[in-house]
PDB file of C-alpha atoms in Angstrom:
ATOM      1  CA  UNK A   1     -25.069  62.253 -67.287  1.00 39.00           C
ATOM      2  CA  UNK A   2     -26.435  65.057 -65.412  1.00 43.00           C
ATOM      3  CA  UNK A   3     -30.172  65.760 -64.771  1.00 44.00           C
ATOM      4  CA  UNK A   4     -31.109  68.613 -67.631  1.00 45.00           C
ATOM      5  CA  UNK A   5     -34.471  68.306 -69.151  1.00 56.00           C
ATOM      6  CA  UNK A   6     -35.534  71.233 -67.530  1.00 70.00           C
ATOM      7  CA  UNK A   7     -35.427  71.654 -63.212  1.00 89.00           C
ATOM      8  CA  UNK A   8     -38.324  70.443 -61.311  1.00 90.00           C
ATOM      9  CA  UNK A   9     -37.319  72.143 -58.234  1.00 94.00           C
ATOM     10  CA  UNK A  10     -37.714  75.598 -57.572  1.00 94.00           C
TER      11      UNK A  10
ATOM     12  CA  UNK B   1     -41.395  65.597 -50.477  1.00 93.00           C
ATOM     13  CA  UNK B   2     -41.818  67.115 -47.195  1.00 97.00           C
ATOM     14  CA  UNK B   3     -38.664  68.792 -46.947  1.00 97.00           C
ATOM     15  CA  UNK B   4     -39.210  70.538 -50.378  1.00 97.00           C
ATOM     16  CA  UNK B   5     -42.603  71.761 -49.687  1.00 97.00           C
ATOM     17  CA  UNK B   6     -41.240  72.599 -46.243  1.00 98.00           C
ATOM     18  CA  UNK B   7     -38.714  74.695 -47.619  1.00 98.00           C
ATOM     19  CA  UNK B   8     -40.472  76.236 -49.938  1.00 98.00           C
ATOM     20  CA  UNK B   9     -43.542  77.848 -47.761  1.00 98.00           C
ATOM     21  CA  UNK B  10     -40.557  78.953 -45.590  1.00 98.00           C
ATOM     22  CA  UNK B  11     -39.390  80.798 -48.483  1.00 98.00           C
ATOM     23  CA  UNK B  12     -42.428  81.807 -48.920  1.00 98.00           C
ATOM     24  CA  UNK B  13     -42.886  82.775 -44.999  1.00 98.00           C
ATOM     25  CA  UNK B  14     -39.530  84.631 -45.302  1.00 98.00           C
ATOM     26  CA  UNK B  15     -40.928  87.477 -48.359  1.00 97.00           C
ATOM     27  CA  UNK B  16     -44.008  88.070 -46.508  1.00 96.00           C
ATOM     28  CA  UNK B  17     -42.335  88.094 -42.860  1.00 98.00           C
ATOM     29  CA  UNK B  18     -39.855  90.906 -45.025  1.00 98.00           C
ATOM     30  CA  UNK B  19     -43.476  92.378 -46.569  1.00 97.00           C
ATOM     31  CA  UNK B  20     -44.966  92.746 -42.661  1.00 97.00           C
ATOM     32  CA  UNK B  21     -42.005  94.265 -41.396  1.00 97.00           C
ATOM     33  CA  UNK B  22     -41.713  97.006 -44.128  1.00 97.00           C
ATOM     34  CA  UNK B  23     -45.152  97.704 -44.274  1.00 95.00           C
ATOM     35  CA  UNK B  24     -45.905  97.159 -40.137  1.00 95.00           C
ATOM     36  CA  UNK B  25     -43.135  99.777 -39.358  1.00 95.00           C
ATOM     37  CA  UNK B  26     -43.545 102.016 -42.630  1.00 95.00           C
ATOM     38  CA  UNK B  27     -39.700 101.787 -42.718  1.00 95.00           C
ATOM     39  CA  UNK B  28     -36.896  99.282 -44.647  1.00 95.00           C
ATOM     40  CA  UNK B  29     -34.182  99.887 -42.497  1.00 95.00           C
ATOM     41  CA  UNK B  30     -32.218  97.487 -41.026  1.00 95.00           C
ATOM     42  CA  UNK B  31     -32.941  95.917 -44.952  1.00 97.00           C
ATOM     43  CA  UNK B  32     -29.869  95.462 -47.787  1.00 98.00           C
ATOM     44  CA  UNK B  33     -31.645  96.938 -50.949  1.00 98.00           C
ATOM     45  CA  UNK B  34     -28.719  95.013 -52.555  1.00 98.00           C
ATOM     46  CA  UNK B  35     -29.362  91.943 -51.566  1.00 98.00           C
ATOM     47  CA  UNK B  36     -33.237  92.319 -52.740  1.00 98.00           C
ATOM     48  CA  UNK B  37     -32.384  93.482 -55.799  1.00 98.00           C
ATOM     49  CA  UNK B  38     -29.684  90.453 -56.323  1.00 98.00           C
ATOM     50  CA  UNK B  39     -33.129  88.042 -55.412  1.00 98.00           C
ATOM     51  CA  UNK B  40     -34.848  89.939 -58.033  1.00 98.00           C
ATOM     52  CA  UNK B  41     -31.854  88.946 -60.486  1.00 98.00           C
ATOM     53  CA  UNK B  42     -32.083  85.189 -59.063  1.00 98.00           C
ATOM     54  CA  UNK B  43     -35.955  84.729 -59.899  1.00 98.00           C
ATOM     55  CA  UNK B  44     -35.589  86.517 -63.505  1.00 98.00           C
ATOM     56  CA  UNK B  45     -32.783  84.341 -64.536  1.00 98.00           C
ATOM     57  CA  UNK B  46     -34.166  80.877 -63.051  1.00 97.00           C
ATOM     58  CA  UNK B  47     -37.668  81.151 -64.084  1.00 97.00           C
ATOM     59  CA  UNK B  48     -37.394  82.175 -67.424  1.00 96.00           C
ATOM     60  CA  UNK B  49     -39.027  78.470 -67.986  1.00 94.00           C
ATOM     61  CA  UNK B  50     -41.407  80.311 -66.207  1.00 95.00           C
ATOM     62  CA  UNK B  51     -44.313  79.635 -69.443  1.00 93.00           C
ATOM     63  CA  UNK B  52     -43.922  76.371 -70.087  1.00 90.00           C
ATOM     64  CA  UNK B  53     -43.486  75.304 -66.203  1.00 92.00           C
ATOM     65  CA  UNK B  54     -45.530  71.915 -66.152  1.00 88.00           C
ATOM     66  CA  UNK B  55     -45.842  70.837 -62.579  1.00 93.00           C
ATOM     67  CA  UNK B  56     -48.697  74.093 -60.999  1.00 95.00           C
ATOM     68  CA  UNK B  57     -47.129  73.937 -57.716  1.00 96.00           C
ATOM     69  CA  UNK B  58     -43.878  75.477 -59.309  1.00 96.00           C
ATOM     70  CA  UNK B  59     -45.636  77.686 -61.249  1.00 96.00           C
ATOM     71  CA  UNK B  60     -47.818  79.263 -58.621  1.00 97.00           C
ATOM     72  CA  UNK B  61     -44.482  79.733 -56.387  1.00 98.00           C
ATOM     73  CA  UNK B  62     -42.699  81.128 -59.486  1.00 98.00           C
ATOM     74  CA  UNK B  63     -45.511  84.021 -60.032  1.00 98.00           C
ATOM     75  CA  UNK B  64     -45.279  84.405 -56.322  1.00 98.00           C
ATOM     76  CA  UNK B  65     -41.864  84.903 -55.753  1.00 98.00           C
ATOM     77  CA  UNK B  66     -41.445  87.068 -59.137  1.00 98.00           C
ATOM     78  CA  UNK B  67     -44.118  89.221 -57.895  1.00 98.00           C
ATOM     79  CA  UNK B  68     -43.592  89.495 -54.561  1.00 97.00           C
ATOM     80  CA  UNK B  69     -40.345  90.304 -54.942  1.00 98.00           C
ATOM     81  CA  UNK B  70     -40.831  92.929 -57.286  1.00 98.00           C
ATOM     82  CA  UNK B  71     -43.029  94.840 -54.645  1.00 98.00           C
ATOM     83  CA  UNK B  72     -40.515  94.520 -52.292  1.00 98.00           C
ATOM     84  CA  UNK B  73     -38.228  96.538 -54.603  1.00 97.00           C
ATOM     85  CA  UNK B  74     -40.998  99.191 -55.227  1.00 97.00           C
ATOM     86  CA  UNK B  75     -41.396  99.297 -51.818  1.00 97.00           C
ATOM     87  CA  UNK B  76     -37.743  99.582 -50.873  1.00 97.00           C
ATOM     88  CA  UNK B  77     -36.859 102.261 -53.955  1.00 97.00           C
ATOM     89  CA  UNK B  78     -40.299 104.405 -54.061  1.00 96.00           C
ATOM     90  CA  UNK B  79     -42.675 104.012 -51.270  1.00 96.00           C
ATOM     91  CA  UNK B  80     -40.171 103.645 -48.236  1.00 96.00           C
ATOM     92  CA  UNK B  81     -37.093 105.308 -50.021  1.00 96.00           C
ATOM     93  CA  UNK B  82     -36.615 107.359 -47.211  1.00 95.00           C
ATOM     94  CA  UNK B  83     -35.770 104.819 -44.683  1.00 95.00           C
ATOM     95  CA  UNK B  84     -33.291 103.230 -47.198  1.00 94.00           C
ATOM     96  CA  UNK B  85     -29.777 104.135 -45.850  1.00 93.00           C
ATOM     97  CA  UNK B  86     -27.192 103.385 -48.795  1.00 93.00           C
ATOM     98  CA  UNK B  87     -24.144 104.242 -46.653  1.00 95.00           C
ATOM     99  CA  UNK B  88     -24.936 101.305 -44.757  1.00 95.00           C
ATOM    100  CA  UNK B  89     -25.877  99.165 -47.721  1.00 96.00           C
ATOM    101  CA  UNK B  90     -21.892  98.957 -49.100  1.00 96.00           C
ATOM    102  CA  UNK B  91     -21.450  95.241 -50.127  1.00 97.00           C
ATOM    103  CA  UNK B  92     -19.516  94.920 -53.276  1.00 97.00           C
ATOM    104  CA  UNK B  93     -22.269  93.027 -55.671  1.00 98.00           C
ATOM    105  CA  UNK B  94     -19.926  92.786 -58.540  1.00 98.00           C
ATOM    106  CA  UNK B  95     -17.652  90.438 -56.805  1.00 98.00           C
ATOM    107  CA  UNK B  96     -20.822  88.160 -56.487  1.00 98.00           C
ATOM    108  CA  UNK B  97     -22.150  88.445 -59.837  1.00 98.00           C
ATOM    109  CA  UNK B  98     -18.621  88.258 -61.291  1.00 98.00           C
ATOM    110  CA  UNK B  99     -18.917  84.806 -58.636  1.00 98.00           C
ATOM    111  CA  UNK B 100     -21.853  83.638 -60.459  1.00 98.00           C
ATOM    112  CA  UNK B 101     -21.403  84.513 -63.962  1.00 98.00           C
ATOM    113  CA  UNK B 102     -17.783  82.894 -64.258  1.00 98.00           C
ATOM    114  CA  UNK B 103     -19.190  79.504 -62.552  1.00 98.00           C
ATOM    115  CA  UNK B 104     -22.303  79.514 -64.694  1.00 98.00           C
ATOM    116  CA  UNK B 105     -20.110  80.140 -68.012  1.00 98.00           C
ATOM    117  CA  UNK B 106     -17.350  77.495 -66.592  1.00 98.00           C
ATOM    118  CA  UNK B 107     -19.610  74.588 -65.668  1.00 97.00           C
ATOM    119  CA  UNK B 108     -23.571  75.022 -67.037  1.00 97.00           C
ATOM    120  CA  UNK B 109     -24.948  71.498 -67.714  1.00 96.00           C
ATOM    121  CA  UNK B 110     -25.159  72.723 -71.074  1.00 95.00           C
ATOM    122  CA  UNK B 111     -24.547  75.459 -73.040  1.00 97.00           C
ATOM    123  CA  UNK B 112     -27.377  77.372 -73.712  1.00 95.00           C
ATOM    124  CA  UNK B 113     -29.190  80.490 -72.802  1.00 95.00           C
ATOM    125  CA  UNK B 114     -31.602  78.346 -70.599  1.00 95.00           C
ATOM    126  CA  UNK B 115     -29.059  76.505 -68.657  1.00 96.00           C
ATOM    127  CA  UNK B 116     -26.298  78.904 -68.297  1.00 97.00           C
ATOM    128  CA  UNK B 117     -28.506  81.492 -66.650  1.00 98.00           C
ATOM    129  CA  UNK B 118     -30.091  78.788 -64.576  1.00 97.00           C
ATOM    130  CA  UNK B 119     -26.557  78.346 -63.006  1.00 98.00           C
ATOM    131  CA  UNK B 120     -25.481  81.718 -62.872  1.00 98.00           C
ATOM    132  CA  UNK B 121     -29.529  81.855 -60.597  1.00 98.00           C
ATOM    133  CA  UNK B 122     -28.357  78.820 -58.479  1.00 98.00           C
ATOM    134  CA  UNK B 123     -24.696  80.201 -57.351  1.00 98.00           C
ATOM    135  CA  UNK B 124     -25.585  83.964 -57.314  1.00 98.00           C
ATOM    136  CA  UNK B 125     -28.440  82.944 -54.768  1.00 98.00           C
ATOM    137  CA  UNK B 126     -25.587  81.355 -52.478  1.00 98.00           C
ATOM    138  CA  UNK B 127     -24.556  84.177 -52.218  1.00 98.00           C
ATOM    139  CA  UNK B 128     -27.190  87.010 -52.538  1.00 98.00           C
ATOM    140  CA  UNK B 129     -27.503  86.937 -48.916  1.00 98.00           C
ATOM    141  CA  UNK B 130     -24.050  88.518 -48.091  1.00 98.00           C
ATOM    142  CA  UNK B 131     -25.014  92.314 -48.971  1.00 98.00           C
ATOM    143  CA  UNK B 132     -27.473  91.673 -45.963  1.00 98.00           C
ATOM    144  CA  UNK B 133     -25.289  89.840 -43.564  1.00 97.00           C
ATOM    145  CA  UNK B 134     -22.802  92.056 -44.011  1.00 97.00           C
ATOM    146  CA  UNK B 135     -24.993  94.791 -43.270  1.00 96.00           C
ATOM    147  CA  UNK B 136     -26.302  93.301 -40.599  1.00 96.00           C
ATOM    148  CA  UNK B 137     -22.371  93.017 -39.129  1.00 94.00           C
ATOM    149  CA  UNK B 138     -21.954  96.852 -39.755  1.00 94.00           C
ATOM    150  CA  UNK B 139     -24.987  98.097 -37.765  1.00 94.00           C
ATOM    151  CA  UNK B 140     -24.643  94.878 -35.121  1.00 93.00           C
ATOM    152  CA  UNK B 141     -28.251  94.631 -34.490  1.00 91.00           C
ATOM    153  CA  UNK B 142     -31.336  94.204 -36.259  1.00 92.00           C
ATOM    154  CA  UNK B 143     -35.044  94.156 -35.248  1.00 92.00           C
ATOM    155  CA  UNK B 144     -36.380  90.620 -34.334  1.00 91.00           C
ATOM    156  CA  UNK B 145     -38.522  90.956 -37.732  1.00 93.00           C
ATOM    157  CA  UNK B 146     -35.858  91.202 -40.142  1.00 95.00           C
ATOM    158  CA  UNK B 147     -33.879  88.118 -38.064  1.00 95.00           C
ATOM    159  CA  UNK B 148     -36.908  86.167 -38.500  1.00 95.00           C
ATOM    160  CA  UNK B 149     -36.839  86.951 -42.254  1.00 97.00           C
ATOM    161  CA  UNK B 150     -33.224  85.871 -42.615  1.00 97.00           C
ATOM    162  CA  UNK B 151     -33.329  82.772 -40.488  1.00 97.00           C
ATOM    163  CA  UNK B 152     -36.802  81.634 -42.599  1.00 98.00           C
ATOM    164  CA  UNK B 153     -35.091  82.351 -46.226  1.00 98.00           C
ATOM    165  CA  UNK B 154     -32.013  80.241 -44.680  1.00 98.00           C
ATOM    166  CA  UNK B 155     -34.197  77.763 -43.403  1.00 98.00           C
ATOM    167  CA  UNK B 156     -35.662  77.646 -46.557  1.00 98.00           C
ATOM    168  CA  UNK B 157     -32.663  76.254 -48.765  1.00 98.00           C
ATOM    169  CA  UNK B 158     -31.082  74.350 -45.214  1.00 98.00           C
ATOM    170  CA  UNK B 159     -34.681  72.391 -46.017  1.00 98.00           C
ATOM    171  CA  UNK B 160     -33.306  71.455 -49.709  1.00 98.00           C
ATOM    172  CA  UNK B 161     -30.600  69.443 -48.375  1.00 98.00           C
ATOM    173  CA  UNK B 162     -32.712  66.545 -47.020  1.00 98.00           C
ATOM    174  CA  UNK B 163     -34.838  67.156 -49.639  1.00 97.00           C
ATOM    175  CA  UNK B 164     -31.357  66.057 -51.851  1.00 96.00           C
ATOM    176  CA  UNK B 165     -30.841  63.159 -49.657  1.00 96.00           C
ATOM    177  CA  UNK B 166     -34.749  61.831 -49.336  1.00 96.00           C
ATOM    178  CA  UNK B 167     -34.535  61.954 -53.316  1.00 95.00           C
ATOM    179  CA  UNK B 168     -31.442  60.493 -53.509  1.00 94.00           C
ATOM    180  CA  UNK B 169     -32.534  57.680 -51.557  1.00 94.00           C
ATOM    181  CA  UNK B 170     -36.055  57.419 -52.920  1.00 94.00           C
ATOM    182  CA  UNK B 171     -36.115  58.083 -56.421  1.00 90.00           C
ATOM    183  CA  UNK B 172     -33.794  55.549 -58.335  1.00 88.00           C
ATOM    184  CA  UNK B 173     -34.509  57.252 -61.764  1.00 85.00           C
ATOM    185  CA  UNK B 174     -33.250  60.877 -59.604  1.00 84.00           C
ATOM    186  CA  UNK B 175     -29.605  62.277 -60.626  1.00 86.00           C
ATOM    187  CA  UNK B 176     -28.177  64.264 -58.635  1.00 91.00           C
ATOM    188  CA  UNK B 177     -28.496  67.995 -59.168  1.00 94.00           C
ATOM    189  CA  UNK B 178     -24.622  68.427 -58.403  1.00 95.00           C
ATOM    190  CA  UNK B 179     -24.807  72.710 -58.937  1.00 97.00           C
ATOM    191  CA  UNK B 180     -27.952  73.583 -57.238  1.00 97.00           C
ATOM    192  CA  UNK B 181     -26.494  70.810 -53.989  1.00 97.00           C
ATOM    193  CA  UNK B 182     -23.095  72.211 -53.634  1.00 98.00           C
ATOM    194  CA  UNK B 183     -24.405  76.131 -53.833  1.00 98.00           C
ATOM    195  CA  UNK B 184     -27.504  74.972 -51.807  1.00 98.00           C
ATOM    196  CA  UNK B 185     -24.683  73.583 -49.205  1.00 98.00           C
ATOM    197  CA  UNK B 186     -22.292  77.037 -49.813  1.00 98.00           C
ATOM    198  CA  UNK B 187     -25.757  78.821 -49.033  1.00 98.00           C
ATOM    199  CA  UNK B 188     -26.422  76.720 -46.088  1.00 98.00           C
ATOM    200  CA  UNK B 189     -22.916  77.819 -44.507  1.00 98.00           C
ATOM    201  CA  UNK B 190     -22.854  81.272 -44.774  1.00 98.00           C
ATOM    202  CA  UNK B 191     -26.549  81.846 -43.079  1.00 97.00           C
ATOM    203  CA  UNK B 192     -24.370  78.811 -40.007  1.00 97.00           C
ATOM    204  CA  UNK B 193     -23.012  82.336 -37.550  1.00 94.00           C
ATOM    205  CA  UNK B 194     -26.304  83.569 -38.210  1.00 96.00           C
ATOM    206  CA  UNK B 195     -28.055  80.954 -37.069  1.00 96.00           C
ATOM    207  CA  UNK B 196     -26.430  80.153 -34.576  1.00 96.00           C
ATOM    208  CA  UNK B 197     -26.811  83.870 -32.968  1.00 94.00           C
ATOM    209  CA  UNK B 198     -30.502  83.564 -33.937  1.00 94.00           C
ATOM    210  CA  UNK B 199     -30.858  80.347 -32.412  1.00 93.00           C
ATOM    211  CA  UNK B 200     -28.998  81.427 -29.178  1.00 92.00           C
ATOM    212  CA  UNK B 201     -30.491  84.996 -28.651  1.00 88.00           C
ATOM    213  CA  UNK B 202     -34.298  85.218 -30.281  1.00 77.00           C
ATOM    214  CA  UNK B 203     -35.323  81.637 -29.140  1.00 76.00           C
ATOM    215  CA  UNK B 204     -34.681  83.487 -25.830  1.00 82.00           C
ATOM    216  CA  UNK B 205     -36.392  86.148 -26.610  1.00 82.00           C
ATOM    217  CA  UNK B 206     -33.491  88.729 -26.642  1.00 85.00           C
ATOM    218  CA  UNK B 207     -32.900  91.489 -28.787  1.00 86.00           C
ATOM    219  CA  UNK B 208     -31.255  90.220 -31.900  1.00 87.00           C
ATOM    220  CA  UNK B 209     -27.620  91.784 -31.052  1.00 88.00           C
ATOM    221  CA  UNK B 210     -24.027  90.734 -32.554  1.00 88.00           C
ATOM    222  CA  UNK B 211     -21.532  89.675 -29.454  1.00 84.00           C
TER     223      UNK B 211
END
């Protein structure tokens, strides 16, 4: 599954 | 990690290397408008977590790069409009939004408003660089200040990659963000002529010329 709660990177 | 924080104050470094050179020389030539404006676009669509942003690192570079970016554009359009050549500044931006909004509709981790226009950010910044490049192509020179503001905003996302791999390696719980690494690598290869110019003629201190 991808990563999606919300993006830590900028 | 290093190579995050790396890249981003050389992000950072890049808008206020752009900021001294319009400001030091009272003049934005040399500068695609287009290309500022497409940043402008990037930052609006990819920070509009902006208010509920939890780590303050990201939040103080968010407000940064929003703001400084939308002086750059006043700058650019009011205060300097003079020195802003259009004829030179010809890059066909609809192909690259046209780019970005097809692969952000196509393939957005999920459908909504949030993600979708966090994709369309992450592949229209691959390529917001090209109005500039190109421009920099037509008029085969620029000043050493604006090559030193495109090789620091390359540098900048060239930094993400082994910021990918050190988090790859060193976060078991990390998944790979597969959009934002394959336009971060797209990204990465389109700044590779100009580095390698920029490498070969301003580490000498020459002129920043086009063979």
């Amino acid at each position: 599954k991808e990563k999606v709660q919300g993006h830590d990177e900028l | 990690n290093i190579f995050r924080v790396l890249g981003d104050f050389s992000h950072l470094a890049s808008i206020f290397i752009l900021l001294h050179k319009i400001q030091q020389l009272k003049s934005c030539s040399g500068i695609s408008f287009k290309s500022q404006v497409l940043y402008m676009l990037v930052y609006i669509t990819r920070y509009l977590d902006l208010p509920w942003t939890s780590s303050p690192y990201n939040f103080i570079f968010k407000v940064l790069f929003i703001s400084s970016e939308l002086y750059i554009i006043y700058l650019m359009a009011r205060a300097y409009k003079p020195t802003n050549d259009p004829n030179l500044d010809t890059f066909h931006v609809e192909f690259l939004l046209g780019f970005a909004g097809l692969l952000a509709l196509l393939f957005p981790y999920k459908y909504t408003i949030l993600e979708v226009f966090w994709a369309f950010s992450i592949w229209l910044e691959s390529v917001a660089i090209l109005p500039q490049l190109f421009m920099l192509q037509r008029t085969g020179e620029a000043e050493a200040m604006t090559a030193h503001y495109i090789a620091a905003l390359g540098m900048y996302r060239a930094l993400y990659i082994p910021n990918w791999i050190y988090r790859y390696f060193s976060e078991p719980t990390h998944k790979v963000d597969t959009i934002a690494v394959t336009a971060g690598i797209l990204q990465t290869i389109l700044y590779s002529d100009f580095f390698w110019i920029y490498y070969t003629k301003v580490m000498r201190g020459e002129k920043f010329k086009l063979p």
